[in-house]
Short mmCIF file of C-alpha atoms and ligand atoms in Angstrom, two decimals:
data_model
loop_
_atom_site.label_atom_id
_atom_site.label_comp_id
_atom_site.label_asym_id
_atom_site.label_seq_id
_atom_site.Cartn_x
_atom_site.Cartn_y
_atom_site.Cartn_z
CA MET A 97 200.27 302.26 103.09
CA PRO A 98 197.49 300.02 104.00
CA GLU A 99 194.34 301.61 105.11
CA THR A 100 193.13 301.00 108.49
CA PRO A 101 189.42 299.90 108.38
CA ILE A 102 187.36 301.91 110.55
CA THR A 103 184.98 300.00 112.68
CA PRO A 104 182.37 302.13 114.37
CA SER A 105 181.48 301.06 117.92
CA VAL A 106 178.17 299.58 118.74
CA ARG A 107 176.99 302.89 120.29
CA GLN A 108 178.23 304.65 117.50
CA ARG A 109 176.49 302.45 114.89
CA ARG A 110 173.24 302.95 116.94
CA VAL A 111 173.51 306.89 116.70
CA GLU A 112 173.99 306.54 112.98
CA ALA A 113 171.10 303.88 112.50
CA ASP A 114 168.74 305.98 114.64
CA LEU A 115 169.40 309.09 112.41
CA VAL A 116 168.37 306.92 109.34
CA ARG A 117 165.24 305.89 111.00
CA THR A 118 164.31 309.44 111.99
CA VAL A 119 164.93 310.87 108.47
CA LEU A 120 163.02 307.99 106.88
CA ALA A 121 160.01 308.54 109.03
CA SER A 122 159.96 312.23 108.42
CA PHE A 123 158.82 311.32 104.76
CA ASP A 124 156.37 308.81 106.03
CA ASN A 125 153.41 311.29 105.57
CA THR A 126 154.24 312.03 101.95
CA PRO A 127 150.89 311.97 100.10
CA ASP A 128 152.24 310.79 96.79
CA PRO A 129 153.26 307.10 97.30
CA ARG A 130 155.84 307.12 94.62
CA LEU A 131 157.34 310.36 96.06
CA ARG A 132 157.47 308.59 99.28
CA GLU A 133 159.11 305.53 97.81
CA LEU A 134 161.51 307.89 95.93
CA THR A 135 162.68 310.11 98.88
CA GLN A 136 162.91 307.21 101.38
CA ALA A 137 165.12 305.04 99.07
CA LEU A 138 167.24 308.13 98.48
CA VAL A 139 167.63 308.65 101.97
CA ARG A 140 168.58 304.93 102.73
CA HIS A 141 171.16 305.02 99.83
CA VAL A 142 172.68 308.35 100.70
CA HIS A 143 173.13 307.36 104.43
CA ALA A 144 174.54 304.01 103.51
CA PHE A 145 177.20 305.65 101.25
CA ILE A 146 178.14 308.23 103.88
CA ARG A 147 178.51 305.38 106.46
CA GLU A 148 180.18 303.05 104.37
CA VAL A 149 182.92 305.45 103.06
CA ARG A 150 182.88 307.15 106.59
CA LEU A 151 182.53 310.57 104.71
CA THR A 152 184.71 313.15 106.36
CA GLU A 153 183.32 316.94 106.69
CA GLY A 154 186.17 317.99 104.22
CA GLU A 155 184.96 315.57 101.67
CA TRP A 156 181.30 316.66 102.20
CA GLN A 157 182.34 320.27 101.47
CA GLN A 158 184.16 319.17 98.39
CA ALA A 159 180.89 317.38 97.25
CA ILE A 160 178.84 320.53 97.80
CA ASP A 161 181.47 322.73 96.01
CA PHE A 162 181.43 320.16 92.90
CA LEU A 163 177.59 320.28 92.84
CA THR A 164 177.67 324.01 93.24
CA ALA A 165 180.15 324.41 90.28
CA THR A 166 177.93 321.94 88.25
CA GLY A 167 175.18 324.14 88.67
CA HIS A 168 177.00 327.47 88.01
CA ILE A 169 178.13 326.03 84.42
CA THR A 170 174.58 324.94 83.48
CA THR A 171 172.80 327.04 81.01
CA ASP A 172 170.18 326.56 78.48
CA ARG A 173 172.89 325.18 76.23
CA ARG A 174 174.84 323.16 78.59
CA GLN A 175 173.49 320.57 80.97
CA GLU A 176 176.33 319.62 83.38
CA PHE A 177 174.08 317.69 85.59
CA VAL A 178 173.26 315.50 82.78
CA LEU A 179 176.72 314.97 81.83
CA LEU A 180 177.37 313.99 85.53
CA SER A 181 174.69 311.51 85.22
CA ASP A 182 176.01 310.21 81.92
CA VAL A 183 179.66 309.72 83.35
CA LEU A 184 178.33 308.05 86.24
CA GLY A 185 176.44 305.66 84.21
CA ALA A 186 172.97 306.61 85.78
CA SER A 187 171.81 307.89 82.43
CA MET A 188 172.53 304.41 80.70
CA GLN A 189 171.05 302.58 83.79
CA THR A 190 167.84 304.62 83.64
CA ILE A 191 167.74 303.63 80.02
CA ASN A 192 168.24 299.84 80.72
CA VAL A 193 165.52 299.88 83.38
CA ASN A 194 163.05 301.44 81.14
CA ASN A 195 163.75 299.78 77.78
CA GLU A 196 163.71 295.97 78.77
CA ALA A 197 164.82 293.70 76.10
CA TYR A 198 161.68 292.44 74.06
CA ALA A 199 162.12 289.75 71.41
CA ASP A 200 164.58 291.34 68.76
CA ALA A 201 163.88 294.73 69.30
CA THR A 202 166.89 297.11 68.76
CA GLU A 203 168.40 297.98 72.03
CA ALA A 204 168.22 301.72 73.14
CA THR A 205 171.13 303.80 74.45
CA VAL A 206 171.83 307.28 75.79
CA PHE A 207 170.10 310.31 74.38
CA GLY A 208 172.91 312.91 75.04
CA PRO A 209 172.60 316.82 75.02
CA PHE A 210 172.81 317.41 71.48
CA PHE A 211 169.29 316.45 69.96
CA VAL A 212 167.48 319.58 68.59
CA GLU A 213 163.71 319.47 67.83
CA LYS A 214 162.82 320.68 64.49
CA SER A 215 165.65 319.43 62.41
CA PRO A 216 165.30 319.65 58.57
CA GLU A 217 163.39 316.89 56.76
CA ILE A 218 165.30 315.23 54.06
CA PRO A 219 163.93 312.85 51.33
CA ARG A 220 165.04 309.21 50.82
CA GLY A 221 168.86 309.42 49.68
CA GLY A 222 169.05 313.01 51.13
CA ASP A 223 172.08 314.47 52.83
CA LEU A 224 171.93 315.28 56.51
CA ALA A 225 175.37 316.88 56.52
CA GLY A 226 174.15 320.39 55.53
CA GLY A 227 177.80 321.51 54.84
CA ALA A 228 179.29 319.89 57.98
CA PRO A 229 182.89 318.56 57.12
CA GLY A 230 183.36 314.75 56.96
CA GLU A 231 183.54 311.75 54.93
CA PRO A 232 180.25 310.95 53.20
CA CYS A 233 178.51 307.97 54.55
CA TRP A 234 175.56 305.98 53.04
CA VAL A 235 173.25 304.53 55.46
CA GLU A 236 170.52 302.30 54.60
CA GLY A 237 167.97 299.77 56.59
CA THR A 238 164.61 299.06 57.36
CA VAL A 239 162.18 299.70 60.29
CA THR A 240 160.06 296.59 61.17
CA ASP A 241 157.95 295.77 64.23
CA THR A 242 159.02 292.45 66.11
CA ASP A 243 156.73 290.23 63.95
CA GLY A 244 158.90 291.37 60.99
CA ASN A 245 156.30 293.51 59.52
CA PRO A 246 157.56 296.75 57.68
CA VAL A 247 156.81 300.02 59.26
CA SER A 248 155.97 302.53 56.77
CA GLY A 249 155.94 306.30 57.51
CA ALA A 250 158.39 305.78 60.70
CA ARG A 251 159.99 308.99 61.77
CA LEU A 252 163.96 308.81 61.97
CA GLU A 253 165.71 311.78 63.61
CA VAL A 254 169.36 311.35 62.89
CA TRP A 255 172.20 313.57 64.36
CA GLU A 256 175.89 313.51 64.58
CA ALA A 257 179.13 315.35 65.21
CA ASP A 258 181.16 316.68 62.26
CA ALA A 259 184.63 315.51 61.28
CA ASP A 260 186.04 317.96 64.02
CA GLY A 261 183.98 316.13 66.80
CA PHE A 262 181.56 319.11 67.08
CA TYR A 263 177.75 319.18 66.77
CA ASP A 264 176.24 322.05 65.15
CA VAL A 265 174.92 323.38 68.52
CA GLN A 266 178.32 323.62 69.66
CA TYR A 267 179.25 326.42 67.44
CA ASP A 268 178.23 330.07 68.16
CA ASP A 269 176.78 330.83 64.69
CA ASP A 270 173.24 329.10 64.92
CA ARG A 271 173.99 326.76 61.87
CA THR A 272 171.97 323.67 61.45
CA ALA A 273 174.17 320.77 60.16
CA GLY A 274 174.86 316.98 60.80
CA ARG A 275 171.06 316.47 61.45
CA ALA A 276 167.83 315.85 59.67
CA HIS A 277 164.74 313.85 60.05
CA LEU A 278 163.17 311.35 57.34
CA PHE A 279 160.27 308.92 56.99
CA THR A 280 160.53 305.26 56.01
CA ASP A 281 159.04 304.25 52.59
CA GLU A 282 155.73 301.85 52.10
CA ASP A 283 158.21 298.93 52.52
CA GLY A 284 159.70 300.24 55.77
CA THR A 285 163.18 301.04 54.09
CA PHE A 286 165.21 304.11 54.30
CA ALA A 287 168.45 305.48 53.14
CA PHE A 288 170.31 308.62 53.50
CA TRP A 289 173.76 310.42 53.23
CA GLY A 290 175.38 311.27 56.51
CA LEU A 291 179.04 311.36 57.60
CA THR A 292 181.27 308.73 58.79
CA PRO A 293 181.18 308.96 62.48
CA VAL A 294 184.43 310.07 64.38
CA PRO A 295 185.25 309.80 68.05
CA TYR A 296 185.01 313.12 69.96
CA PRO A 297 185.15 314.08 73.57
CA ILE A 298 181.98 315.03 75.75
CA PRO A 299 182.21 318.47 76.95
CA HIS A 300 185.15 318.38 79.50
CA ASP A 301 186.05 321.97 80.45
CA GLY A 302 183.74 321.97 83.64
CA PRO A 303 183.59 320.05 86.95
CA VAL A 304 182.57 316.82 85.28
CA GLY A 305 185.80 317.15 82.86
CA ALA A 306 187.69 317.82 86.10
CA LEU A 307 186.41 314.60 87.67
CA LEU A 308 187.13 312.56 84.74
CA ALA A 309 190.81 313.81 84.80
CA LYS A 310 191.22 313.27 88.38
CA THR A 311 190.19 309.68 88.18
CA GLY A 312 192.27 308.88 85.15
CA ARG A 313 189.27 308.67 82.67
CA SER A 314 188.83 309.75 79.24
CA PRO A 315 186.16 312.04 78.02
CA MET A 316 186.09 310.32 74.64
CA ARG A 317 182.94 308.87 73.17
CA ALA A 318 183.08 305.83 70.69
CA SER A 319 182.24 307.03 67.15
CA HIS A 320 178.58 306.81 66.62
CA LEU A 321 175.46 308.10 64.71
CA HIS A 322 172.39 309.00 66.84
CA PHE A 323 168.72 307.82 65.99
CA LEU A 324 165.39 308.63 67.49
CA ALA A 325 162.84 306.42 65.80
CA THR A 326 159.26 306.83 66.22
CA ALA A 327 156.03 305.24 64.89
CA PRO A 328 152.39 305.20 66.02
CA GLY A 329 151.77 302.12 68.41
CA LEU A 330 155.47 301.24 68.74
CA ARG A 331 157.86 302.01 71.66
CA THR A 332 160.00 305.00 70.76
CA LEU A 333 163.59 304.10 70.26
CA VAL A 334 166.50 306.36 71.17
CA THR A 335 169.72 304.83 70.06
CA HIS A 336 173.06 304.88 68.14
CA ILE A 337 175.04 302.87 65.87
CA PHE A 338 178.81 302.39 66.62
CA VAL A 339 181.64 301.79 64.42
CA GLU A 340 183.10 298.32 64.36
CA GLY A 341 186.73 298.37 65.02
CA ASP A 342 186.63 301.71 66.80
CA GLN A 343 189.44 301.51 69.62
CA LEU A 344 187.09 303.14 72.03
CA LEU A 345 184.27 300.82 71.79
CA GLY A 346 185.46 299.44 75.33
CA SER A 347 185.83 302.77 77.14
CA ASP A 348 182.98 305.00 75.97
CA ALA A 349 182.87 307.86 78.47
CA VAL A 350 179.01 307.45 79.05
CA PHE A 351 178.71 303.53 78.97
CA GLY A 352 176.52 303.95 75.74
CA VAL A 353 177.95 300.92 73.71
CA LYS A 354 175.99 297.69 73.20
CA GLU A 355 177.30 294.93 71.21
CA SER A 356 174.24 294.73 69.09
CA LEU A 357 174.62 298.37 68.12
CA VAL A 358 178.13 298.14 66.71
CA LYS A 359 177.94 297.99 62.88
CA ARG A 360 180.09 297.69 60.01
CA PHE A 361 181.04 300.89 58.29
CA GLU A 362 182.33 299.54 55.04
CA PRO A 363 185.15 301.79 53.55
CA GLN A 364 184.50 302.64 49.80
CA PRO A 365 187.77 303.61 47.89
CA PRO A 366 187.31 306.49 45.42
CA GLY A 367 185.78 305.40 42.07
CA ILE A 368 183.26 303.07 43.53
CA PRO A 369 179.95 304.33 42.16
CA ALA A 370 177.49 305.54 45.18
CA PRO A 371 174.31 303.61 45.39
CA ASP A 372 172.24 306.63 44.11
CA GLY A 373 174.74 307.81 41.62
CA ARG A 374 175.78 310.63 43.55
CA ASP A 375 179.07 312.29 42.31
CA LEU A 376 181.52 311.98 45.13
CA ASP A 377 184.23 313.89 43.27
CA GLY A 378 186.93 311.28 43.76
CA ARG A 379 186.43 311.16 47.43
CA THR A 380 186.52 308.22 49.77
CA TRP A 381 183.23 307.30 51.38
CA SER A 382 181.57 304.61 53.59
CA ARG A 383 178.37 302.66 53.79
CA ALA A 384 176.54 301.08 56.64
CA ARG A 385 173.29 299.30 57.31
CA PHE A 386 171.04 299.48 60.39
CA ASP A 387 167.86 297.45 60.63
CA ILE A 388 165.74 298.84 63.19
CA VAL A 389 163.15 296.76 65.04
CA LEU A 390 160.72 298.62 67.25
CA ALA A 391 158.92 296.87 70.32
CA PRO A 392 155.28 297.37 70.90
CA GLU A 393 154.38 300.39 72.87
CA ALA A 394 152.70 298.83 75.61
CA VAL A 395 155.71 296.82 76.95
CA THR A 396 156.99 298.26 80.19
CA ALA A 397 159.84 297.46 82.50
CA THR A 398 157.64 295.06 84.19
CA GLY A 399 156.31 293.55 81.03
CA ALA A 400 156.33 289.71 80.10
CA ASP A 401 159.73 288.05 79.61
CA HIS A 402 160.11 287.43 75.75
CA GLY A 403 163.50 285.97 76.19
C1 BEZ B 95 176.32 312.25 72.53
O1 BEZ B 95 176.41 311.29 72.33
O2 BEZ B 95 176.31 313.30 72.08
C2 BEZ B 95 176.64 312.68 74.19
C3 BEZ B 95 176.14 311.72 75.22
C4 BEZ B 95 176.30 311.88 76.43
C5 BEZ B 95 177.09 313.08 76.93
C6 BEZ B 95 177.70 313.96 75.88
C7 BEZ B 95 177.56 313.77 74.52
FE1 FE B 96 176.87 311.88 70.15
#
């Protein structure tokens, strides 16, 4: 049935606009100018939304119930509000706003909830799997600045889900697996063993999962390997690499995929010798290359346009 557009009367529109003005004015004396800007913009946008969709009181109550459930399921180990931000694309948009393209610097993407401080350190060629099940994957690359200079001693934090689609922190046994940190060599190169990334669902047994189900959206993330790269004087990079050919590249639940981050994970049949001579015991493995370019630290969202 075609929906009848509701056009409020002039009098009604005046009542609504008056309220927006009154609420905006209530924040006029906020001493912190940034807080004033944020609260007033929020009021403008929330009121515009309510007026645009002609929000019913029942829908308002449903929204309150949804946010209440989101709060109730949130704990130290589960952040449902971040998940909500992720599936609305708000996390990715905040990253876009704060990581403006600079020369050929590597693009950033979502952080996700599964990063852990104090991961084990591995040497060049070390294995981050820590016993996690999955197909071995040799990952190598360089870290350079945007002038092409190698960055030695850059710290790379790397983390990923196991072959069952779970991060170590999703198990109840305090294991550490599928994560590590390492440092680039003098010449800016790095290499390590990880696991060939697999697709997995974001936690979807809570209100955010229910929202995805009701809207016909999938909770699946495209296969990826997380990186956090830091080096003095250079902009911290939070990113992933994605697997070329993955069916989910176009429908990632948190909108994290960027074309430049899609890499070839070359399948290696059993019997192909590993680059470091590792005995793979007849197993298949894969290899991928990721050359990371870090922007200068001083570049901000309002920085110069470098093309
Ligand atoms: C992740 O990639 O680990 C992730 C990102 C956003 C929400 C859930 C998981
Ligand atoms: Fe992830």
